[in-house]
């Protein structure tokens, strides 16, 4: 049984997730902790639950999803995993922060690792099927865990909305195709954890999402 803990961080109200198992092994997905106080919220949760953080995963590497990545990598001495096709997004982090006028950012010193071609990742028995869902960014992925009935889907599908596609590498038709072919094939009761806002389910979005009807 996996535990999914959600935090909402930074001026973009981004959702950061810590996934842990019964043995207190854990990974962090999309660490958006920007402020020192937000980084402390993560550290406090980790120490209060005696977690061992083993890796950082990105659904995609937009700035609001990786403000805290360098901090987590260094503080917990772990690797970052991203999709190869999102390397271009990752590499533009500092430039994009500059465009947005965001000060005091940290860029990871250690190069990221890329997901394997088999589209599975297993870190200390925390296992995900990696779904390729490009459109919001070129290498956007979603992390699906069948046994625990949830998918961490970043900025692809939202509660009655979908990700924006006006940023570099965005593609609206591709996003719709990703959702229909790679998310809407999951069981209806699958819980969808989104990069911003509330959780939803595949079934609810299939029935009511006005962008996809
Ligand atoms: Zn994004």
mmCIF file of C-alpha atoms and ligand atoms in Angstrom:
data_model
loop_
_atom_site.group_PDB
_atom_site.id
_atom_site.type_symbol
_atom_site.label_atom_id
_atom_site.label_comp_id
_atom_site.label_asym_id
_atom_site.label_seq_id
_atom_site.Cartn_x
_atom_site.Cartn_y
_atom_site.Cartn_z
ATOM 1 C CA UNK A 1 0.000 0.000 0.000
ATOM 2 C CA UNK A 2 1.439 3.339 -1.031
ATOM 3 C CA UNK A 3 0.803 6.608 0.771
ATOM 4 C CA UNK A 4 0.329 9.697 -1.417
ATOM 5 C CA UNK A 5 0.988 13.004 0.323
ATOM 6 C CA UNK A 6 0.244 16.234 -1.525
ATOM 7 C CA UNK A 7 1.697 19.667 -0.793
ATOM 8 C CA UNK A 8 0.805 22.895 -2.591
ATOM 9 C CA UNK A 9 3.773 25.204 -3.046
ATOM 10 C CA UNK A 10 5.133 28.388 -4.605
ATOM 11 C CA UNK A 11 3.389 31.369 -6.235
ATOM 12 C CA UNK A 12 2.010 29.060 -8.981
ATOM 13 C CA UNK A 13 0.148 26.856 -6.442
ATOM 14 C CA UNK A 14 1.877 23.764 -7.756
ATOM 15 C CA UNK A 15 1.220 20.328 -6.273
ATOM 16 C CA UNK A 16 4.244 18.400 -5.020
ATOM 17 C CA UNK A 17 3.902 14.727 -4.055
ATOM 18 C CA UNK A 18 5.711 12.391 -1.722
ATOM 19 C CA UNK A 19 4.940 8.709 -2.334
ATOM 20 C CA UNK A 20 5.967 6.308 0.402
ATOM 21 C CA UNK A 21 5.546 2.636 1.205
ATOM 22 C CA UNK A 22 5.114 0.671 4.427
ATOM 23 C CA UNK A 23 8.880 0.391 4.866
ATOM 24 C CA UNK A 24 9.144 4.195 4.814
ATOM 25 C CA UNK A 25 10.920 4.257 1.479
ATOM 26 C CA UNK A 26 9.841 7.318 -0.468
ATOM 27 C CA UNK A 27 10.218 9.340 -3.639
ATOM 28 C CA UNK A 28 9.327 12.946 -4.421
ATOM 29 C CA UNK A 29 7.511 13.944 -7.603
ATOM 30 C CA UNK A 30 7.731 17.520 -8.924
ATOM 31 C CA UNK A 31 9.280 19.287 -5.928
ATOM 32 C CA UNK A 32 7.951 22.815 -6.269
ATOM 33 C CA UNK A 33 9.163 23.949 -2.835
ATOM 34 C CA UNK A 34 10.570 27.392 -3.588
ATOM 35 C CA UNK A 35 10.704 29.193 -0.252
ATOM 36 C CA UNK A 36 12.878 28.055 2.654
ATOM 37 C CA UNK A 37 9.694 27.511 4.691
ATOM 38 C CA UNK A 38 8.357 25.192 1.976
ATOM 39 C CA UNK A 39 11.573 23.198 1.935
ATOM 40 C CA UNK A 40 11.224 22.888 5.695
ATOM 41 C CA UNK A 41 7.674 21.559 5.280
ATOM 42 C CA UNK A 42 9.142 18.718 3.187
ATOM 43 C CA UNK A 43 11.962 18.070 5.648
ATOM 44 C CA UNK A 44 9.548 18.038 8.577
ATOM 45 C CA UNK A 45 7.206 15.579 6.861
ATOM 46 C CA UNK A 46 10.175 13.341 5.995
ATOM 47 C CA UNK A 47 11.565 13.334 9.522
ATOM 48 C CA UNK A 48 8.203 13.037 11.274
ATOM 49 C CA UNK A 49 7.405 9.951 9.202
ATOM 50 C CA UNK A 50 10.970 8.586 9.313
ATOM 51 C CA UNK A 51 11.032 8.459 5.512
ATOM 52 C CA UNK A 52 14.039 7.599 3.384
ATOM 53 C CA UNK A 53 13.921 9.655 0.183
ATOM 54 C CA UNK A 54 15.427 7.697 -2.730
ATOM 55 C CA UNK A 55 14.743 9.754 -5.849
ATOM 56 C CA UNK A 56 13.118 12.765 -7.466
ATOM 57 C CA UNK A 57 10.875 12.289 -10.512
ATOM 58 C CA UNK A 58 9.524 14.997 -12.824
ATOM 59 C CA UNK A 59 6.272 14.688 -14.730
ATOM 60 C CA UNK A 60 7.795 17.557 -16.696
ATOM 61 C CA UNK A 61 10.376 20.232 -16.024
ATOM 62 C CA UNK A 62 8.482 23.508 -16.015
ATOM 63 C CA UNK A 63 9.831 25.930 -13.457
ATOM 64 C CA UNK A 64 6.980 25.638 -10.955
ATOM 65 C CA UNK A 65 7.492 21.860 -10.815
ATOM 66 C CA UNK A 66 11.228 22.052 -10.150
ATOM 67 C CA UNK A 67 11.936 25.053 -7.929
ATOM 68 C CA UNK A 68 12.888 22.622 -5.162
ATOM 69 C CA UNK A 69 14.614 19.958 -7.259
ATOM 70 C CA UNK A 70 18.187 21.124 -6.609
ATOM 71 C CA UNK A 71 17.458 21.382 -2.896
ATOM 72 C CA UNK A 72 16.052 17.847 -2.684
ATOM 73 C CA UNK A 73 18.865 16.346 -4.775
ATOM 74 C CA UNK A 74 21.510 17.909 -2.569
ATOM 75 C CA UNK A 75 19.801 17.577 0.786
ATOM 76 C CA UNK A 76 18.891 13.906 0.326
ATOM 77 C CA UNK A 77 21.753 12.970 -2.028
ATOM 78 C CA UNK A 78 19.476 11.440 -4.663
ATOM 79 C CA UNK A 79 19.122 11.396 -8.437
ATOM 80 C CA UNK A 80 16.546 13.114 -10.610
ATOM 81 C CA UNK A 81 14.701 11.150 -13.302
ATOM 82 C CA UNK A 82 13.055 12.853 -16.282
ATOM 83 C CA UNK A 83 11.939 11.904 -19.800
ATOM 84 C CA UNK A 84 14.627 12.435 -22.437
ATOM 85 C CA UNK A 85 12.234 14.526 -24.550
ATOM 86 C CA UNK A 86 11.856 17.003 -21.695
ATOM 87 C CA UNK A 87 15.575 17.658 -21.388
ATOM 88 C CA UNK A 88 15.066 20.806 -23.468
ATOM 89 C CA UNK A 89 12.482 22.043 -20.947
ATOM 90 C CA UNK A 90 14.779 21.150 -18.056
ATOM 91 C CA UNK A 91 17.757 22.935 -19.591
ATOM 92 C CA UNK A 92 15.764 26.141 -20.062
ATOM 93 C CA UNK A 93 14.896 26.415 -16.339
ATOM 94 C CA UNK A 94 17.240 29.287 -15.467
ATOM 95 C CA UNK A 95 16.369 31.235 -18.613
ATOM 96 C CA UNK A 96 12.628 30.884 -17.997
ATOM 97 C CA UNK A 97 13.023 31.929 -14.335
ATOM 98 C CA UNK A 98 14.820 34.998 -15.637
ATOM 99 C CA UNK A 99 11.953 35.800 -18.018
ATOM 100 C CA UNK A 100 9.471 35.502 -15.126
ATOM 101 C CA UNK A 101 11.740 37.632 -12.907
ATOM 102 C CA UNK A 102 12.084 34.920 -10.271
ATOM 103 C CA UNK A 103 15.107 35.449 -8.012
ATOM 104 C CA UNK A 104 17.173 33.065 -5.867
ATOM 105 C CA UNK A 105 16.683 29.942 -7.931
ATOM 106 C CA UNK A 106 18.866 26.839 -7.680
ATOM 107 C CA UNK A 107 19.644 24.685 -10.711
ATOM 108 C CA UNK A 108 20.734 21.080 -10.045
ATOM 109 C CA UNK A 109 24.490 20.489 -10.327
ATOM 110 C CA UNK A 110 24.007 16.784 -11.035
ATOM 111 C CA UNK A 111 22.712 15.757 -14.503
ATOM 112 C CA UNK A 112 19.319 14.047 -14.603
ATOM 113 C CA UNK A 113 18.820 10.391 -15.503
ATOM 114 C CA UNK A 114 16.351 9.424 -18.237
ATOM 115 C CA UNK A 115 13.515 6.947 -17.899
ATOM 116 C CA UNK A 116 14.190 3.570 -19.475
ATOM 117 C CA UNK A 117 12.595 2.607 -22.764
ATOM 118 C CA UNK A 118 10.466 -0.064 -21.043
ATOM 119 C CA UNK A 119 8.446 2.765 -19.447
ATOM 120 C CA UNK A 120 8.636 1.308 -15.962
ATOM 121 C CA UNK A 121 10.425 2.597 -12.916
ATOM 122 C CA UNK A 122 10.893 0.758 -9.655
ATOM 123 C CA UNK A 123 12.627 2.523 -6.804
ATOM 124 C CA UNK A 124 12.779 0.490 -3.594
ATOM 125 C CA UNK A 125 9.568 -1.285 -4.610
ATOM 126 C CA UNK A 126 7.735 1.933 -5.383
ATOM 127 C CA UNK A 127 6.776 1.056 -8.923
ATOM 128 C CA UNK A 128 5.164 3.048 -11.712
ATOM 129 C CA UNK A 129 4.202 2.521 -15.280
ATOM 130 C CA UNK A 130 5.368 5.646 -17.103
ATOM 131 C CA UNK A 131 2.728 6.949 -19.493
ATOM 132 C CA UNK A 132 3.944 9.224 -22.269
ATOM 133 C CA UNK A 133 1.549 12.163 -22.377
ATOM 134 C CA UNK A 134 3.251 14.931 -24.386
ATOM 135 C CA UNK A 135 1.402 18.110 -25.341
ATOM 136 C CA UNK A 136 1.781 20.429 -22.366
ATOM 137 C CA UNK A 137 5.533 19.893 -22.694
ATOM 138 C CA UNK A 138 7.383 17.659 -25.184
ATOM 139 C CA UNK A 139 8.495 15.021 -22.676
ATOM 140 C CA UNK A 140 5.588 15.105 -20.259
ATOM 141 C CA UNK A 141 4.852 11.801 -18.494
ATOM 142 C CA UNK A 142 2.341 10.500 -15.958
ATOM 143 C CA UNK A 143 3.146 7.974 -13.230
ATOM 144 C CA UNK A 144 0.542 5.225 -12.980
ATOM 145 C CA UNK A 145 0.287 2.726 -10.140
ATOM 146 C CA UNK A 146 -2.354 0.109 -10.901
ATOM 147 C CA UNK A 147 -2.345 -1.676 -7.524
ATOM 148 C CA UNK A 148 -3.007 1.554 -5.671
ATOM 149 C CA UNK A 149 -5.353 2.911 -8.311
ATOM 150 C CA UNK A 150 -3.840 6.338 -8.946
ATOM 151 C CA UNK A 151 -1.948 8.338 -11.529
ATOM 152 C CA UNK A 152 0.217 11.401 -10.891
ATOM 153 C CA UNK A 153 -0.413 13.283 -14.098
ATOM 154 C CA UNK A 154 1.230 16.712 -13.697
ATOM 155 C CA UNK A 155 -0.214 19.368 -15.994
ATOM 156 C CA UNK A 156 -1.801 17.090 -18.572
ATOM 157 C CA UNK A 157 -5.385 16.595 -17.337
ATOM 158 C CA UNK A 158 -7.078 18.764 -14.686
ATOM 159 C CA UNK A 159 -10.466 18.722 -12.984
ATOM 160 C CA UNK A 160 -12.668 19.948 -15.851
ATOM 161 C CA UNK A 161 -9.675 21.414 -17.647
ATOM 162 C CA UNK A 162 -6.510 20.482 -19.527
ATOM 163 C CA UNK A 163 -2.950 21.781 -19.567
ATOM 164 C CA UNK A 164 -2.017 24.921 -21.429
ATOM 165 C CA UNK A 165 -0.188 24.426 -24.704
ATOM 166 C CA UNK A 166 1.086 27.937 -25.444
ATOM 167 C CA UNK A 167 4.480 27.393 -23.810
ATOM 168 C CA UNK A 168 7.563 26.285 -25.831
ATOM 169 C CA UNK A 169 7.121 22.707 -27.070
ATOM 170 C CA UNK A 170 3.390 22.730 -26.346
ATOM 171 C CA UNK A 171 0.970 21.133 -28.817
ATOM 172 C CA UNK A 172 -2.801 21.164 -28.311
ATOM 173 C CA UNK A 173 -3.692 18.300 -30.665
ATOM 174 C CA UNK A 174 -0.958 16.166 -29.172
ATOM 175 C CA UNK A 175 -2.260 16.887 -25.658
ATOM 176 C CA UNK A 176 -5.797 15.795 -26.562
ATOM 177 C CA UNK A 177 -4.415 12.648 -28.177
ATOM 178 C CA UNK A 178 -2.286 11.903 -25.083
ATOM 179 C CA UNK A 179 -5.271 12.215 -22.771
ATOM 180 C CA UNK A 180 -7.584 10.129 -24.926
ATOM 181 C CA UNK A 181 -5.114 7.387 -25.800
ATOM 182 C CA UNK A 182 -3.027 7.126 -22.633
ATOM 183 C CA UNK A 183 -5.156 8.388 -19.726
ATOM 184 C CA UNK A 184 -8.761 7.669 -20.715
ATOM 185 C CA UNK A 185 -7.849 4.004 -21.217
ATOM 186 C CA UNK A 186 -7.230 3.668 -17.449
ATOM 187 C CA UNK A 187 -10.050 2.327 -15.236
ATOM 188 C CA UNK A 188 -12.771 4.899 -14.457
ATOM 189 C CA UNK A 189 -12.128 4.795 -10.727
ATOM 190 C CA UNK A 190 -8.443 5.748 -11.132
ATOM 191 C CA UNK A 191 -7.632 8.767 -8.965
ATOM 192 C CA UNK A 192 -5.917 11.509 -10.936
ATOM 193 C CA UNK A 193 -3.518 13.686 -8.959
ATOM 194 C CA UNK A 194 -3.045 16.931 -10.854
ATOM 195 C CA UNK A 195 -0.186 19.422 -10.955
ATOM 196 C CA UNK A 196 -2.502 22.217 -9.812
ATOM 197 C CA UNK A 197 -5.870 22.130 -8.064
ATOM 198 C CA UNK A 198 -7.941 19.188 -6.897
ATOM 199 C CA UNK A 199 -7.762 15.463 -7.508
ATOM 200 C CA UNK A 200 -10.283 13.973 -9.870
ATOM 201 C CA UNK A 201 -10.938 10.567 -11.451
ATOM 202 C CA UNK A 202 -10.648 9.254 -14.991
ATOM 203 C CA UNK A 203 -14.363 8.411 -15.038
ATOM 204 C CA UNK A 204 -15.456 11.871 -13.919
ATOM 205 C CA UNK A 205 -13.295 13.618 -16.532
ATOM 206 C CA UNK A 206 -14.488 11.284 -19.284
ATOM 207 C CA UNK A 207 -18.077 12.224 -18.455
ATOM 208 C CA UNK A 208 -17.782 15.932 -17.698
ATOM 209 C CA UNK A 209 -14.529 17.498 -18.969
ATOM 210 C CA UNK A 210 -15.752 20.063 -21.502
ATOM 211 C CA UNK A 211 -12.411 20.133 -23.315
ATOM 212 C CA UNK A 212 -12.750 16.468 -24.215
ATOM 213 C CA UNK A 213 -16.444 15.897 -24.918
HETATM 214 ZN ZN1 LIG B 1 3.671 22.841 -16.531
#
